[in-house]
């Protein structure tokens, strides 16, 4: 029996396999008007195609909990009724196709207000359609980026509430998993890492202070999320900042910090850690290779005792099978590989001789 195609039970959910779609920003939401931030036909087709393709869980791209939390003006958001209604169509469609609909909630913090990647990805000041970014400390992401406004304690608490309200909307739209985005240099990660968090109050300095915002967000989300449905947390296991940089001290967030955080997160109701890396500083070179981030997930799984998903250049069915079968991770998240091949799960099942079936209308092509 294939480990990759063994169902995974999480709370009340029975996820049909361990091949999951990673969140990938599409930067394709409407800009301006009442449908700003709402998913459209592109998102519906993009996500439902991967459900037809056999992925057990489909994670939406990072969805901002407030307008100021978007990376670009074309990001998805979930702070109003129009957006919620558009997401309902997607969640219902994914469930009808046999996949678990999951949504990733995020706030970009100091990395907010930029142009789309194919438009240069440059910072957008307010006079060019952008807005003022915010962060734990007034430190810009990189050269040319706006200096973010340092968040006050009341503003931090308001953002915690924004996450809870977005989670409630996600539940009402029909999603069965919510993921808190605490990775890739976005706001929660900015509070976690000493590289970006230079605060002197209860949200900065010590490890327990720097994780406070993350735990408050998780508590707020869990307070509105049913006990029988899972909450995930995406973490960057390391900042890849082993040496001092020109911008500041080299000390950043590391694997052992992620292990410690994972223990705390599980105590606060998180069911799975979605492990990635990097993103808090520009210009970092990673030792990219097939499965290069899997050891981070394995460390969290073994040292913290947490269920984990692994991501990062997982492209081959036998590679993915080995990761799950040997206990390195409980599931694999596929990103770019599913962009190239939406039907990768079906192909993988065939290569692994797994007990898995194609949709009935497609069986004639795959005897």
PDB file of C-alpha atoms in Angstrom, residues 84 88 92 165-175 225:
ATOM      1  CA  UNK A  84     -16.893  35.808   1.161  1.00  0.00           C
ATOM      2  CA  UNK A  88     -18.092  30.165  -1.108  1.00  0.00           C
ATOM      3  CA  UNK A  92     -18.265  24.260  -2.401  1.00  0.00           C
ATOM      4  CA  UNK A 165     -13.032  37.877  11.529  1.00  0.00           C
ATOM      5  CA  UNK A 166     -11.493  36.516   8.327  1.00  0.00           C
ATOM      6  CA  UNK A 167     -11.453  32.999   9.806  1.00  0.00           C
ATOM      7  CA  UNK A 168     -15.148  33.310  10.661  1.00  0.00           C
ATOM      8  CA  UNK A 169     -15.874  34.368   7.099  1.00  0.00           C
ATOM      9  CA  UNK A 170     -13.815  31.446   5.782  1.00  0.00           C
ATOM     10  CA  UNK A 171     -15.842  29.037   7.892  1.00  0.00           C
ATOM     11  CA  UNK A 172     -19.112  30.541   6.699  1.00  0.00           C
ATOM     12  CA  UNK A 173     -17.855  30.226   3.107  1.00  0.00           C
ATOM     13  CA  UNK A 174     -17.392  26.476   3.587  1.00  0.00           C
ATOM     14  CA  UNK A 175     -13.662  26.014   4.167  1.00  0.00           C
ATOM     15  CA  UNK A 225     -12.982  27.815  14.332  1.00  0.00           C
TER      16      UNK A 225
END
